[in-house]
XYZ file of C-alpha atoms in Angstrom:
242
model
C 28.685 17.677 -83.659
C 27.691 14.503 -85.481
C 25.139 11.763 -85.052
C 26.139 8.121 -85.363
C 23.578 5.396 -85.944
C 24.138 1.831 -84.881
C 21.590 -0.868 -85.692
C 18.837 0.633 -83.544
C 19.823 3.953 -81.973
C 21.134 7.440 -82.627
C 24.202 8.538 -80.681
C 25.080 12.185 -80.155
C 28.821 12.640 -80.693
C 31.260 15.533 -80.726
C 34.447 15.395 -82.754
C 37.581 17.501 -82.902
C 40.968 17.179 -84.586
C 42.248 15.610 -87.781
C 41.219 12.059 -88.583
C 44.883 11.499 -89.480
C 45.842 11.895 -85.816
C 45.727 9.069 -83.240
C 42.144 8.554 -82.050
C 40.963 9.031 -78.483
C 37.427 8.211 -77.317
C 36.062 10.120 -74.316
C 33.240 8.468 -72.372
C 31.438 10.418 -69.664
C 30.370 9.296 -66.206
C 27.015 8.620 -64.596
C 25.061 10.874 -64.697
C 26.627 13.326 -67.127
C 27.112 14.129 -70.811
C 29.863 14.459 -73.400
C 29.599 18.184 -72.655
C 31.777 17.503 -69.609
C 34.702 17.362 -72.061
C 33.899 20.600 -73.892
C 37.012 22.373 -72.589
C 39.249 19.354 -73.114
C 38.377 18.617 -76.738
C 40.051 21.741 -78.244
C 43.245 20.935 -76.355
C 43.284 17.286 -77.412
C 42.514 18.185 -81.026
C 46.016 19.572 -81.500
C 47.491 16.066 -81.335
C 44.523 13.676 -81.462
C 41.365 12.863 -83.338
C 39.121 13.251 -80.277
C 35.557 11.943 -80.090
C 33.143 12.215 -77.187
C 29.603 10.870 -77.063
C 26.540 10.767 -74.857
C 25.743 7.281 -73.604
C 22.312 6.013 -74.610
C 19.827 7.397 -72.110
C 21.869 10.539 -71.448
C 22.344 13.974 -72.956
C 21.232 14.160 -76.555
C 21.583 10.522 -77.582
C 18.501 8.342 -77.948
C 16.688 7.256 -74.803
C 14.951 4.004 -75.696
C 12.022 3.021 -73.543
C 13.113 0.334 -71.057
C 12.229 -3.220 -72.134
C 11.668 -2.104 -75.724
C 15.010 -2.759 -77.403
C 17.350 -1.504 -74.675
C 17.154 -2.607 -71.056
C 19.839 -0.298 -69.562
C 21.782 -3.226 -68.116
C 25.556 -2.883 -67.975
C 25.849 -5.794 -70.416
C 23.662 -3.870 -72.879
C 25.922 -0.849 -72.509
C 28.960 -3.006 -73.305
C 27.381 -4.330 -76.503
C 26.109 -0.878 -77.480
C 29.606 0.581 -77.015
C 30.953 -2.090 -79.349
C 28.268 -1.252 -81.932
C 29.093 2.440 -81.753
C 32.856 2.003 -82.075
C 32.340 -0.290 -85.049
C 30.567 2.597 -86.810
C 33.327 5.141 -86.170
C 36.122 5.743 -88.731
C 38.867 4.591 -86.361
C 41.344 1.763 -85.971
C 43.275 1.567 -82.698
C 42.166 4.011 -80.022
C 42.879 5.374 -76.593
C 39.831 4.987 -74.365
C 38.933 7.329 -71.504
C 36.288 6.367 -68.934
C 34.818 8.091 -65.891
C 33.473 6.793 -62.593
C 30.523 4.376 -62.683
C 30.756 3.685 -66.416
C 34.372 2.524 -66.076
C 33.327 -1.151 -65.575
C 31.454 -0.984 -68.896
C 34.504 0.325 -70.739
C 36.873 -2.164 -69.086
C 34.508 -5.025 -69.941
C 34.518 -3.936 -73.593
C 38.281 -3.486 -73.566
C 38.875 -6.944 -72.097
C 37.484 -8.500 -75.281
C 39.159 -6.039 -77.667
C 42.624 -5.443 -76.294
C 44.062 -5.487 -79.797
C 42.039 -2.361 -80.657
C 43.375 -0.242 -77.791
C 46.524 1.832 -77.529
C 45.854 2.540 -73.864
C 43.119 2.991 -71.279
C 42.654 5.942 -68.919
C 40.248 5.665 -65.988
C 39.138 8.736 -64.055
C 37.924 7.961 -60.522
C 36.763 4.418 -61.283
C 35.033 2.372 -58.561
C 37.805 0.047 -57.416
C 37.105 -0.977 -53.835
C 34.304 -2.664 -51.926
C 33.237 0.753 -50.616
C 32.802 1.929 -54.203
C 30.456 -0.916 -55.123
C 27.221 0.853 -54.155
C 25.725 4.098 -55.402
C 25.769 7.177 -53.170
C 22.395 8.283 -51.831
C 22.235 11.168 -54.310
C 22.121 8.644 -57.164
C 20.502 5.615 -55.548
C 17.405 7.690 -54.746
C 16.565 7.606 -58.470
C 16.158 3.829 -58.251
C 13.467 3.948 -55.563
C 9.964 2.773 -56.350
C 7.668 5.743 -57.131
C 9.904 8.295 -55.383
C 12.722 7.600 -57.813
C 10.377 7.985 -60.755
C 9.283 11.388 -59.445
C 12.797 12.619 -58.630
C 14.203 11.501 -61.986
C 11.756 13.863 -63.714
C 12.979 16.868 -61.691
C 15.658 18.665 -63.785
C 17.308 20.329 -60.792
C 17.535 17.123 -58.786
C 18.424 14.869 -61.735
C 20.984 17.266 -63.165
C 22.266 20.072 -60.913
C 22.202 18.257 -57.575
C 23.464 14.964 -58.986
C 26.396 16.603 -60.761
C 27.514 18.994 -58.036
C 27.171 16.719 -55.012
C 30.131 14.539 -56.007
C 32.716 17.174 -55.105
C 33.421 20.817 -54.275
C 32.292 22.034 -57.656
C 30.064 24.810 -58.905
C 28.613 25.172 -62.369
C 28.007 28.324 -64.306
C 24.384 28.793 -65.248
C 25.096 28.435 -68.984
C 26.772 25.084 -68.377
C 24.027 23.934 -66.008
C 21.409 24.616 -68.677
C 23.146 22.234 -71.094
C 22.879 19.416 -68.561
C 19.281 20.300 -67.649
C 17.979 20.619 -71.187
C 17.338 16.904 -71.859
C 15.235 16.703 -68.667
C 13.365 19.893 -69.561
C 12.471 18.779 -73.073
C 11.463 15.143 -72.612
C 10.327 12.780 -69.895
C 12.354 10.028 -71.572
C 15.515 11.369 -69.902
C 13.981 10.784 -66.478
C 12.736 7.308 -67.407
C 16.241 6.394 -68.586
C 17.826 7.759 -65.400
C 15.415 5.723 -63.301
C 16.170 2.570 -65.302
C 19.959 2.816 -65.219
C 19.890 3.706 -61.505
C 17.963 0.514 -60.787
C 20.456 -1.481 -62.822
C 23.451 0.112 -61.123
C 21.971 -0.636 -57.719
C 21.608 -4.324 -58.638
C 24.690 -4.921 -60.758
C 27.409 -2.480 -59.742
C 29.039 -4.686 -57.102
C 29.396 -7.607 -59.506
C 30.814 -5.433 -62.271
C 33.278 -3.687 -59.948
C 34.589 -7.096 -58.865
C 34.875 -8.167 -62.506
C 36.751 -4.978 -63.372
C 39.208 -5.482 -60.507
C 39.823 -9.051 -61.630
C 40.357 -7.975 -65.250
C 42.827 -5.217 -64.412
C 44.870 -7.521 -62.162
C 44.841 -10.469 -64.569
C 48.207 -11.333 -66.145
C 46.394 -11.574 -69.490
C 45.579 -7.851 -69.308
C 48.144 -6.214 -71.615
C 46.645 -2.754 -72.191
C 48.640 0.134 -70.748
C 46.293 1.514 -68.095
C 46.393 4.798 -66.189
C 44.181 5.403 -63.153
C 43.612 9.023 -62.137
C 42.021 9.868 -58.791
C 40.616 13.025 -57.266
C 41.152 13.005 -53.522
C 38.118 15.218 -52.894
C 35.608 12.980 -54.660
C 32.663 12.624 -52.252
C 31.265 9.522 -53.939
C 34.350 7.405 -54.554
C 36.780 7.738 -51.670
C 40.541 7.570 -52.095
C 40.890 4.917 -49.378
C 42.238 1.659 -50.761
C 43.001 2.998 -54.231
C 46.781 3.168 -53.747
C 46.790 -0.382 -52.397
C 44.990 -1.585 -55.528
C 47.328 0.268 -57.879
């Protein structure tokens, strides 16, 4: 575990493997944590210098108060990702992105293609049907009700993470995801803020991501991986896009 500081914030990062190996950056989805890669990191470390981190507002990274230095817009996440990667001891990297944060990573990558070896997207939102949050997540954006629900560890963590597919978590793993919501109300405030942003901006950013990936100027080797049992982001239309 290590903490990286950009100009304003502390990022919680996990690192595995020799710095002499090719670097791979693992970014988690919304809402989740770098802990989602805890079984993958030891495997990757045999051949890669693997780094995962918690996005600002999630897990054990800082959770700035909205409107005081970090507004939880997708544009802010793009610039914060750039700040973080500039602080890491890496040159060219492979970037991995999950689900609703994929547009953020693709937006960053579009301006820094020379820094990427390749890009891997897990269940990214690619179609018009993907351009709105599922009810399980959009409820956190509601006025008053969303503020209440985002402070409930079981609803903000367990229900949000397990409703996307046929998955079950062990209690020890579930406690890792709950802990930020149990220890500070700032986790709930951040969840409420990013949910509101996603509700407003996701459609635009999904369209921008589609345009970027189909543009002839896009030169980064890109792999898209889909789970056919994802309850949030359906498989329909994905093959046509690819």
